[in-house]
PDB file of C-alpha atoms in Angstrom:
ATOM      1  CA  MET A 262     297.313  22.385 137.539  1.00 45.00           C
ATOM      2  CA  SER A 263     297.708  26.133 138.171  1.00 49.00           C
ATOM      3  CA  GLU A 264     295.139  26.043 141.005  1.00 55.00           C
ATOM      4  CA  PHE A 265     297.012  23.164 142.654  1.00 49.00           C
ATOM      5  CA  LEU A 266     300.326  25.055 142.504  1.00 49.00           C
ATOM      6  CA  ASP A 267     298.649  28.160 143.948  1.00 53.00           C
ATOM      7  CA  PHE A 268     297.340  26.002 146.784  1.00 52.00           C
ATOM      8  CA  LEU A 269     300.853  24.759 147.564  1.00 53.00           C
ATOM      9  CA  ARG A 270     302.293  28.280 147.760  1.00 64.00           C
ATOM     10  CA  HIS A 271     301.904  29.463 151.329  1.00 74.00           C
ATOM     11  CA  GLN A 272     301.165  32.995 152.356  1.00 92.00           C
ATOM     12  CA  PHE A 273     302.754  34.886 155.227  1.00 95.00           C
ATOM     13  CA  ALA A 274     301.446  36.862 158.179  1.00 95.00           C
ATOM     14  CA  TYR A 275     303.232  39.762 159.847  1.00 96.00           C
ATOM     15  CA  VAL A 276     302.219  39.735 163.521  1.00 97.00           C
ATOM     16  CA  ALA A 277     302.821  42.559 166.008  1.00 96.00           C
ATOM     17  CA  ILE A 278     301.825  42.137 169.672  1.00 98.00           C
ATOM     18  CA  GLY A 279     301.979  45.262 171.770  1.00 96.00           C
ATOM     19  CA  GLU A 280     300.535  47.664 174.271  1.00 97.00           C
ATOM     20  CA  PHE A 281     299.849  51.339 173.822  1.00 97.00           C
ATOM     21  CA  LYS A 282     300.070  54.068 176.426  1.00 97.00           C
ATOM     22  CA  PRO A 283     296.808  54.514 178.375  1.00 97.00           C
ATOM     23  CA  GLY A 284     294.040  55.861 176.163  1.00 96.00           C
ATOM     24  CA  LYS A 285     296.094  55.739 172.932  1.00 96.00           C
ATOM     25  CA  PHE A 286     294.584  52.639 171.304  1.00 97.00           C
ATOM     26  CA  LYS A 287     291.997  54.550 169.231  1.00 97.00           C
ATOM     27  CA  GLU A 288     294.676  56.902 167.829  1.00 97.00           C
ATOM     28  CA  ALA A 289     296.878  53.900 167.036  1.00 96.00           C
ATOM     29  CA  GLU A 290     293.927  52.184 165.318  1.00 97.00           C
ATOM     30  CA  GLU A 291     293.464  55.188 163.016  1.00 97.00           C
ATOM     31  CA  LEU A 292     297.177  55.170 162.124  1.00 96.00           C
ATOM     32  CA  PHE A 293     297.063  51.391 161.534  1.00 96.00           C
ATOM     33  CA  GLU A 294     294.212  51.876 159.058  1.00 96.00           C
ATOM     34  CA  LYS A 295     296.169  54.649 157.277  1.00 95.00           C
ATOM     35  CA  ALA A 296     299.270  52.431 157.072  1.00 94.00           C
ATOM     36  CA  VAL A 297     297.292  49.487 155.685  1.00 95.00           C
ATOM     37  CA  ALA A 298     295.715  51.787 153.088  1.00 95.00           C
ATOM     38  CA  THR A 299     299.210  52.335 151.601  1.00 94.00           C
ATOM     39  CA  TYR A 300     299.639  48.618 150.791  1.00 95.00           C
ATOM     40  CA  ALA A 301     299.310  47.361 147.225  1.00 94.00           C
ATOM     41  CA  THR A 302     300.791  44.318 145.476  1.00 93.00           C
ATOM     42  CA  GLY A 303     300.813  41.143 147.544  1.00 94.00           C
ATOM     43  CA  PHE A 304     298.614  42.503 150.359  1.00 96.00           C
ATOM     44  CA  LYS A 305     295.959  39.908 151.327  1.00 94.00           C
ATOM     45  CA  GLY A 306     294.169  41.521 154.292  1.00 95.00           C
ATOM     46  CA  ALA A 307     294.697  42.754 157.847  1.00 97.00           C
ATOM     47  CA  TYR A 308     293.212  42.504 161.315  1.00 97.00           C
ATOM     48  CA  LEU A 309     293.705  44.643 164.405  1.00 98.00           C
ATOM     49  CA  LEU A 310     292.648  42.894 167.611  1.00 98.00           C
ATOM     50  CA  GLN A 311     292.139  44.611 170.963  1.00 98.00           C
ATOM     51  CA  LEU A 312     291.986  42.911 174.338  1.00 98.00           C
ATOM     52  CA  PRO A 313     288.703  44.378 175.675  1.00 97.00           C
ATOM     53  CA  ASN A 314     289.012  47.294 178.097  1.00 95.00           C
ATOM     54  CA  THR A 315     292.795  47.531 177.657  1.00 97.00           C
ATOM     55  CA  ASP A 316     295.324  49.231 175.405  1.00 97.00           C
ATOM     56  CA  LYS A 317     296.804  45.843 174.399  1.00 98.00           C
ATOM     57  CA  GLY A 318     296.484  44.627 170.851  1.00 97.00           C
ATOM     58  CA  ILE A 319     297.630  42.348 168.074  1.00 98.00           C
ATOM     59  CA  ALA A 320     298.010  43.408 164.448  1.00 97.00           C
ATOM     60  CA  ILE A 321     297.993  40.662 161.810  1.00 97.00           C
ATOM     61  CA  ILE A 322     298.748  41.547 158.193  1.00 96.00           C
ATOM     62  CA  PHE A 323     298.584  38.889 155.483  1.00 95.00           C
ATOM     63  CA  TRP A 324     300.956  38.873 152.518  1.00 96.00           C
ATOM     64  CA  GLU A 325     301.413  36.777 149.397  1.00 94.00           C
ATOM     65  CA  SER A 326     305.189  36.714 150.024  1.00 93.00           C
ATOM     66  CA  VAL A 327     307.857  38.173 152.306  1.00 93.00           C
ATOM     67  CA  GLU A 328     309.335  39.999 149.283  1.00 94.00           C
ATOM     68  CA  GLU A 329     306.028  41.721 148.555  1.00 94.00           C
ATOM     69  CA  MET A 330     305.691  42.664 152.219  1.00 94.00           C
ATOM     70  CA  ALA A 331     309.119  44.328 152.076  1.00 93.00           C
ATOM     71  CA  ALA A 332     308.264  46.067 148.801  1.00 93.00           C
ATOM     72  CA  ASN A 333     305.310  47.805 150.500  1.00 93.00           C
ATOM     73  CA  GLN A 334     307.473  49.618 153.070  1.00 90.00           C
ATOM     74  CA  SER A 335     306.936  52.933 151.279  1.00 89.00           C
ATOM     75  CA  GLU A 336     307.927  56.399 152.454  1.00 92.00           C
ATOM     76  CA  ALA A 337     304.281  57.103 153.344  1.00 89.00           C
ATOM     77  CA  TYR A 338     304.143  53.888 155.386  1.00 90.00           C
ATOM     78  CA  GLN A 339     307.389  54.770 157.210  1.00 91.00           C
ATOM     79  CA  GLU A 340     306.023  58.230 158.065  1.00 93.00           C
ATOM     80  CA  ILE A 341     302.887  56.694 159.602  1.00 92.00           C
ATOM     81  CA  LEU A 342     305.045  54.309 161.673  1.00 90.00           C
ATOM     82  CA  LYS A 343     307.015  57.296 163.005  1.00 94.00           C
ATOM     83  CA  GLN A 344     303.718  58.813 164.196  1.00 96.00           C
ATOM     84  CA  MET A 345     302.662  55.522 165.817  1.00 95.00           C
ATOM     85  CA  THR A 346     305.917  54.717 167.663  1.00 94.00           C
ATOM     86  CA  PRO A 347     305.467  57.249 170.519  1.00 96.00           C
ATOM     87  CA  LEU A 348     302.015  55.785 171.259  1.00 97.00           C
ATOM     88  CA  PHE A 349     303.473  52.431 172.361  1.00 97.00           C
ATOM     89  CA  ALA A 350     304.045  51.734 176.071  1.00 97.00           C
ATOM     90  CA  LYS A 351     307.017  49.672 174.798  1.00 93.00           C
ATOM     91  CA  LEU A 352     308.005  48.511 171.328  1.00 91.00           C
ATOM     92  CA  PRO A 353     305.848  45.602 170.132  1.00 95.00           C
ATOM     93  CA  ASP A 354     307.059  42.053 169.598  1.00 96.00           C
ATOM     94  CA  THR A 355     306.990  41.365 165.857  1.00 96.00           C
ATOM     95  CA  ASP A 356     307.493  38.261 163.723  1.00 96.00           C
ATOM     96  CA  VAL A 357     306.680  36.949 160.266  1.00 96.00           C
ATOM     97  CA  TYR A 358     304.844  33.629 160.235  1.00 96.00           C
ATOM     98  CA  GLU A 359     304.298  31.236 157.351  1.00 93.00           C
ATOM     99  CA  ILE A 360     300.674  30.167 157.052  1.00 91.00           C
ATOM    100  CA  VAL A 361     300.857  26.384 156.991  1.00 88.00           C
ATOM    101  CA  SER A 362     297.202  25.508 157.452  1.00 86.00           C
ATOM    102  CA  GLU A 363     293.986  27.335 156.615  1.00 82.00           C
ATOM    103  CA  ILE A 364     290.595  25.938 157.539  1.00 84.00           C
ATOM    104  CA  GLN A 365     287.456  27.530 156.153  1.00 84.00           C
ATOM    105  CA  PRO A 366     283.972  26.832 157.528  1.00 91.00           C
ATOM    106  CA  LYS A 367     281.936  24.341 155.535  1.00 90.00           C
ATOM    107  CA  SER A 368     279.397  26.034 153.302  1.00 85.00           C
ATOM    108  CA  GLU A 369     275.821  25.273 154.237  1.00 73.00           C
TER     109      GLU A 369
END
């Protein structure tokens, strides 16, 4: 029964879509990795996507719950965000999405 209840509990994804100043994507990537390294309880994984040959990207960070996401906003994390902010061409669009469907490839 526990596995079934775990299945019913949806996870969340923090999504940020933005563009960095010309040539700043690599520096932003390094700061993203440092920020993610500060996460602990409730963190389920992260992706940083880059539109090829541009400074545009999408960050997706998966969380067990919105409360755990908020609990990971540590002082170290905030300091890294302060370093990243000037790299943006404009502030990114951010939202928190509920994961309502997950489809895994069939095992061979």
